CSV table of C-alpha atoms in Angstrom, one decimal:
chain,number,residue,atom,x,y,z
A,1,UNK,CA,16.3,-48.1,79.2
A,2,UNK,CA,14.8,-47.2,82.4
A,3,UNK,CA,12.5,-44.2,82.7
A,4,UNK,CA,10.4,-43.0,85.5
A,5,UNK,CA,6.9,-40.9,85.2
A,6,UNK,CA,5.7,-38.7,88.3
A,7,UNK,CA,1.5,-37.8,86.7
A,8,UNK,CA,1.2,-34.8,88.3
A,9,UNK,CA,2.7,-31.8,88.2
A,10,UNK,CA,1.6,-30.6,91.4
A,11,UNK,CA,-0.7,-31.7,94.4
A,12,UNK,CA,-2.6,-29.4,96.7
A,13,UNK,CA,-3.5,-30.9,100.3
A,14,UNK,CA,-4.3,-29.0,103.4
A,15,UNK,CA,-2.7,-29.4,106.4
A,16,UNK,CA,-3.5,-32.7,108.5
A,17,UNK,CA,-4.4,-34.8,106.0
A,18,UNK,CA,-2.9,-37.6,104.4
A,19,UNK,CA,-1.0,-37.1,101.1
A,20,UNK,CA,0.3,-39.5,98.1
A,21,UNK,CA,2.6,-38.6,95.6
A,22,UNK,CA,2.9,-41.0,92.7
A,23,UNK,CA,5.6,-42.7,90.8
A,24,UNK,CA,5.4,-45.0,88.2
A,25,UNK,CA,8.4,-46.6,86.6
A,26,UNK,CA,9.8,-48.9,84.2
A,27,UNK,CA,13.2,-51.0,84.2
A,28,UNK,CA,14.3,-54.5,83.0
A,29,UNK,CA,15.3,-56.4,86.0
A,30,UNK,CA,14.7,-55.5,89.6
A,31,UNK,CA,14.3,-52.2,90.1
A,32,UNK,CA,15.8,-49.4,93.2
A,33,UNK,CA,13.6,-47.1,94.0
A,34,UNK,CA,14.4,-43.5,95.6
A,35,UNK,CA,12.7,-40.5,96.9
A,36,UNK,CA,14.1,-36.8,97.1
A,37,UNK,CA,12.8,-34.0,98.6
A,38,UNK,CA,14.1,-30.2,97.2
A,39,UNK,CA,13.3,-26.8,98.4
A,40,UNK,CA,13.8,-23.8,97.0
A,41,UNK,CA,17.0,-22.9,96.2
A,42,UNK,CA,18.7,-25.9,97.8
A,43,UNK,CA,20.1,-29.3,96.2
A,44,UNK,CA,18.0,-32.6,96.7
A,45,UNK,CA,17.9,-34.8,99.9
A,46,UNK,CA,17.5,-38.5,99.9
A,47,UNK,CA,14.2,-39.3,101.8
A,48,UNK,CA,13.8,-43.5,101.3
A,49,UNK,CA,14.8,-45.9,99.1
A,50,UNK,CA,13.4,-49.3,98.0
A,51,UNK,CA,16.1,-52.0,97.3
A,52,UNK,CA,14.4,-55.7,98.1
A,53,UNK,CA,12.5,-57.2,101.0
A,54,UNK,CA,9.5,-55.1,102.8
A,55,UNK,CA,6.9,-53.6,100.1
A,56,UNK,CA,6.6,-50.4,102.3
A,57,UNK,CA,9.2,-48.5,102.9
A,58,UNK,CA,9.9,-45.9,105.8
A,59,UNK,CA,12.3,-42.8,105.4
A,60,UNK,CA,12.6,-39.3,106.6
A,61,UNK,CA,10.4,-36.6,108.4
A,62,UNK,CA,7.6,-39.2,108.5
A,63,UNK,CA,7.3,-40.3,104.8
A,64,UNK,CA,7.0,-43.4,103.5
A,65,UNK,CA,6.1,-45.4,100.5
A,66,UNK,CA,4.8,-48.8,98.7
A,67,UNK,CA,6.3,-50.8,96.3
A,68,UNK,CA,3.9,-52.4,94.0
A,69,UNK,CA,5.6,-54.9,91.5
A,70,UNK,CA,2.6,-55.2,89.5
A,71,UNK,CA,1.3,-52.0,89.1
A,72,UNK,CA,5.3,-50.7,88.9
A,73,UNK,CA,4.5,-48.1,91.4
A,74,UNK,CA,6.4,-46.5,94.5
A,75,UNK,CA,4.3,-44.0,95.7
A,76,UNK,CA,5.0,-41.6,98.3
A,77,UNK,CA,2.8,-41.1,101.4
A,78,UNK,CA,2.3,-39.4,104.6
A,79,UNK,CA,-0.8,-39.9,107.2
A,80,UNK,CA,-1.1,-36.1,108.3
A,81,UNK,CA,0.9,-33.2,106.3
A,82,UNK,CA,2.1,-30.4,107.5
A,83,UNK,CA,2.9,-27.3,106.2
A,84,UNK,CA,6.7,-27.5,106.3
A,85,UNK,CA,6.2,-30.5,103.8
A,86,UNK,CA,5.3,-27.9,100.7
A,87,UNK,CA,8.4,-28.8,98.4
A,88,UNK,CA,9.2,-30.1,94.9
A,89,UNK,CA,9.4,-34.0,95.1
A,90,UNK,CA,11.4,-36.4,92.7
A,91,UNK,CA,11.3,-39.9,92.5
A,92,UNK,CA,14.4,-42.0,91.1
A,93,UNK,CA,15.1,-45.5,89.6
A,94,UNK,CA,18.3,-47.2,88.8
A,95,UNK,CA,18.3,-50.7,87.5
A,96,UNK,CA,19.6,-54.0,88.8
A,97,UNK,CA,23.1,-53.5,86.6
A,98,UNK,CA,23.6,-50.2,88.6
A,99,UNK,CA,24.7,-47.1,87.5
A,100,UNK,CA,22.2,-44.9,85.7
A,101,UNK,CA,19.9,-43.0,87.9
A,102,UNK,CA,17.4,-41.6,86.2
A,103,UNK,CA,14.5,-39.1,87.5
A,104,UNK,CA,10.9,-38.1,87.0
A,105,UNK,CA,9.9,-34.7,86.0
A,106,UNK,CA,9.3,-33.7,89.7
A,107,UNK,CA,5.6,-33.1,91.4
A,108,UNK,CA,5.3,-29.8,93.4
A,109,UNK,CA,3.7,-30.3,97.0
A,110,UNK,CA,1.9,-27.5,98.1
A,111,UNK,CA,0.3,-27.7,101.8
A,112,UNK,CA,-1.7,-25.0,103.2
A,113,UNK,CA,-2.9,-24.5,106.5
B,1,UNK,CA,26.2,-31.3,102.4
B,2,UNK,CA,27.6,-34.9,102.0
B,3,UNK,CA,31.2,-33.7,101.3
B,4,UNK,CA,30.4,-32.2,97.9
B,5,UNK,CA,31.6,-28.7,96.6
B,6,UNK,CA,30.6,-27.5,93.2
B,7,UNK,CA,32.5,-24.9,91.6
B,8,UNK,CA,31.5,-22.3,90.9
B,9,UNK,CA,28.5,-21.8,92.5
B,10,UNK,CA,27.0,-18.9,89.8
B,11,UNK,CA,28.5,-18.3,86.7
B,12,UNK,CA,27.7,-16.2,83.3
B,13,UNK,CA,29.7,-17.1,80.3
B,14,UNK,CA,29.1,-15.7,76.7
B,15,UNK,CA,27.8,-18.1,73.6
B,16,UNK,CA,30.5,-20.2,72.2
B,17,UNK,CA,33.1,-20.1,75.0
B,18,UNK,CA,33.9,-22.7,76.7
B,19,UNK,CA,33.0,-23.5,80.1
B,20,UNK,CA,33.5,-26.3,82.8
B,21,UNK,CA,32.1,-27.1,86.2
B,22,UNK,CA,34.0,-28.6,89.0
B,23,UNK,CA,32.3,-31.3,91.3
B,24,UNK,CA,34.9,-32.2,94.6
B,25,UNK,CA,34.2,-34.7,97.1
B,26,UNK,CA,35.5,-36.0,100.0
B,27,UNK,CA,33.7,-39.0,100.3
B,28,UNK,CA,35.7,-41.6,98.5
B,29,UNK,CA,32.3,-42.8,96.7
B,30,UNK,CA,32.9,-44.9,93.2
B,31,UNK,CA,30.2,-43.3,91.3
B,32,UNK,CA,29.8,-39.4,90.4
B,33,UNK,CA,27.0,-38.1,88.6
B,34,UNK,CA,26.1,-34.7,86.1
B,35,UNK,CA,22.4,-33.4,86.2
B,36,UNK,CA,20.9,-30.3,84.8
B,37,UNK,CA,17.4,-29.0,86.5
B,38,UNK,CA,15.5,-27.2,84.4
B,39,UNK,CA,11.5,-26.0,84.9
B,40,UNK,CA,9.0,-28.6,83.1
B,41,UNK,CA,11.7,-31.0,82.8
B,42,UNK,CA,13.1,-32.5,85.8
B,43,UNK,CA,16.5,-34.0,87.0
B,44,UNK,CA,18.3,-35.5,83.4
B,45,UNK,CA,21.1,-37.4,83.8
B,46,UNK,CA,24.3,-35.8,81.8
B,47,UNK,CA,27.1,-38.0,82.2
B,48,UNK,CA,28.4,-40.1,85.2
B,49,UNK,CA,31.3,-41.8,86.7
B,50,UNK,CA,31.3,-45.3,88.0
B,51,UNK,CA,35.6,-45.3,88.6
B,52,UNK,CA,39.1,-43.2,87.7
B,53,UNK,CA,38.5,-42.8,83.9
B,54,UNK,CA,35.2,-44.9,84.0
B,55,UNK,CA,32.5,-42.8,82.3
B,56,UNK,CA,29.3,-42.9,80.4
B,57,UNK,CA,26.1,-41.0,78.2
B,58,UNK,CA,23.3,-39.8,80.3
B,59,UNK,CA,20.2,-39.2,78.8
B,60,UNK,CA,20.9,-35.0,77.3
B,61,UNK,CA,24.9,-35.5,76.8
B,62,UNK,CA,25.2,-33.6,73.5
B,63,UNK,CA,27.9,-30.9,73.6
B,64,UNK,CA,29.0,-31.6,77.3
B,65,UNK,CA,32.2,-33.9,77.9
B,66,UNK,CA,33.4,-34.8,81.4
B,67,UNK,CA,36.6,-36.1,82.9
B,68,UNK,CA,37.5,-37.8,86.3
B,69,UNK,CA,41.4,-38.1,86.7
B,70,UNK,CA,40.7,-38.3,90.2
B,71,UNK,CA,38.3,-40.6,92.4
B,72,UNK,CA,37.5,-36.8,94.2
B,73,UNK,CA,37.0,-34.9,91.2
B,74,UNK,CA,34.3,-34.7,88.1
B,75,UNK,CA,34.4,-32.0,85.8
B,76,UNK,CA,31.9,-31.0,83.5
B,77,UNK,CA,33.2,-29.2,80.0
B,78,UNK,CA,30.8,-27.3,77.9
B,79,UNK,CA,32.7,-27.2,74.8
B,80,UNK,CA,31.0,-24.3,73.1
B,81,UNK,CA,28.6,-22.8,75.5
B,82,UNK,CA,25.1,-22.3,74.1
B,83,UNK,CA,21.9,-20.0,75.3
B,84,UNK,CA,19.7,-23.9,75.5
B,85,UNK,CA,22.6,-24.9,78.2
B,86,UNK,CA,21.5,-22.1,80.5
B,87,UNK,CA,20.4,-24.2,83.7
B,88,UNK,CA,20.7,-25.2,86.8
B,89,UNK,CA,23.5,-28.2,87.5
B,90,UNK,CA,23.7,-30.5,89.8
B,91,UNK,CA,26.5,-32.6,90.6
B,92,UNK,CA,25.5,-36.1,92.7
B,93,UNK,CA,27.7,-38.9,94.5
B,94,UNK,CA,26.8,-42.4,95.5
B,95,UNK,CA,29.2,-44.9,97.1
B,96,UNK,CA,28.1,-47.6,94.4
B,97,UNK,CA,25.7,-48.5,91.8
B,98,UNK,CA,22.4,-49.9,93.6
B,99,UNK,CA,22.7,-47.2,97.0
B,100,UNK,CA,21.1,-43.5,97.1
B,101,UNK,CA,23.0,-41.0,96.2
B,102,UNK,CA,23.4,-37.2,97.7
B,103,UNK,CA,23.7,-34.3,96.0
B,104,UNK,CA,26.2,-30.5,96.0
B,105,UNK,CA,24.1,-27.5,96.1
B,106,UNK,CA,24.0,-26.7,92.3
B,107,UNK,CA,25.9,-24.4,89.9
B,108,UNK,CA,24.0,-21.8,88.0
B,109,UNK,CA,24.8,-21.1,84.5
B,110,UNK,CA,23.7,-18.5,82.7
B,111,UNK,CA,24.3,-18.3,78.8
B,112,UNK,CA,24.3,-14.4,77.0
């Protein structure tokens, strides 16, 4: 079964500087990879996605993140942070046979100015 | 959002009644999901929907049943409500099995 693992629980950088959130996985087969983004109060929107081909991935509001077959990462990134970026962040996996999409436990971004 | 309603959007239902949750797109997308959010534990998968009468286990499905007669509709049936079940759910579309999927805005259930 497939089962994703986000470390932290929460991740404190101030505004400008770079930020990684990590995501560690495990699946049989090739895996897809997501990213969501939730606010407060609101349901969760798709940032990027990893399917096949490039090992870095670019999505929405100036994220991106690397795939690392070895290591079974897909980490999240961003070169300069902002303060708008401060949000609960969930990476995703689903399997090669499709279907299941399964979720970490969620890291909480907090950016302050 | 994506062409999902959930229904309804806030609800508070009494211990051992039973209780369902409506998911409505207009998408057309195959697959449907059923998550619960709750603090400390994440996104868990309840059931899904890969078709018409096409459904499977999630990772928490224990005393939640689901139907799809329609490719527009999922609904979520708590048979016996319980105070654990209190949570926020999510309901989730994608147009196959290997794409992203997008999510309704979440129905919050409250078990007295």
């Amino acid at each position: 079964a497939q089962s994703v693992a986000q470390p932290e629980d929460q991740v404190n950088v101030a505004e400008g500087n770079p930020l990684t959130v990590k995501c560690t996985y495990s699946v049989s087969g090739n895996p897809y990879l997501f990213w969501y983004v939730q606010y407060p109060n609101r349901g969760l929107q798709f940032l990027l996605k990893y399917i096949t081909g490039d090992n870095l991935v670019k999505g929405s509001y100036g994220f991106e993140a690397e795939f690392n077959k070895s290591q079974t990462s897909f980490h999240l990134k961003k070169p300069s942070a902002l303060v708008s970026d401060s949000a609960l962040y969930f990476c995703a996996v689903r399997d090669n046979q499709g279907g299941k999409l399964i979720f970490g436990q969620g890291t909480e971004l907090s950016v302050k100015p | 959002d994506a062409g999902i309603t959930q229904s309804p959007r806030h609800k508070v239902t009494e211990t051992g009644t039973p209780v369902t949750l409506r998911c409505h797109q207009t998408e057309n997308h195959r697959y449907m999901y059923w998550y619960r959010q709750d603090p400390g534990h994440g996104l868990r998968l309840i059931h899904y929907s890969y078709g018409v009468k096409d459904t499977d286990k999630g990772e928490v499905s224990d005393g939640y049943s689901v139907s799809r007669s329609k490719t527009e509709d999922f609904l979520l049936t708590l048979e016996s409500a319980t105070s654990s079940q209190t949570s926020v759910y999510f309901c989730a579309i994608s147009v196959n099995g290997n794409t992203e999927a997008f999510f309704g805005q979440g129905t919050r259930l409250t078990v007295v």
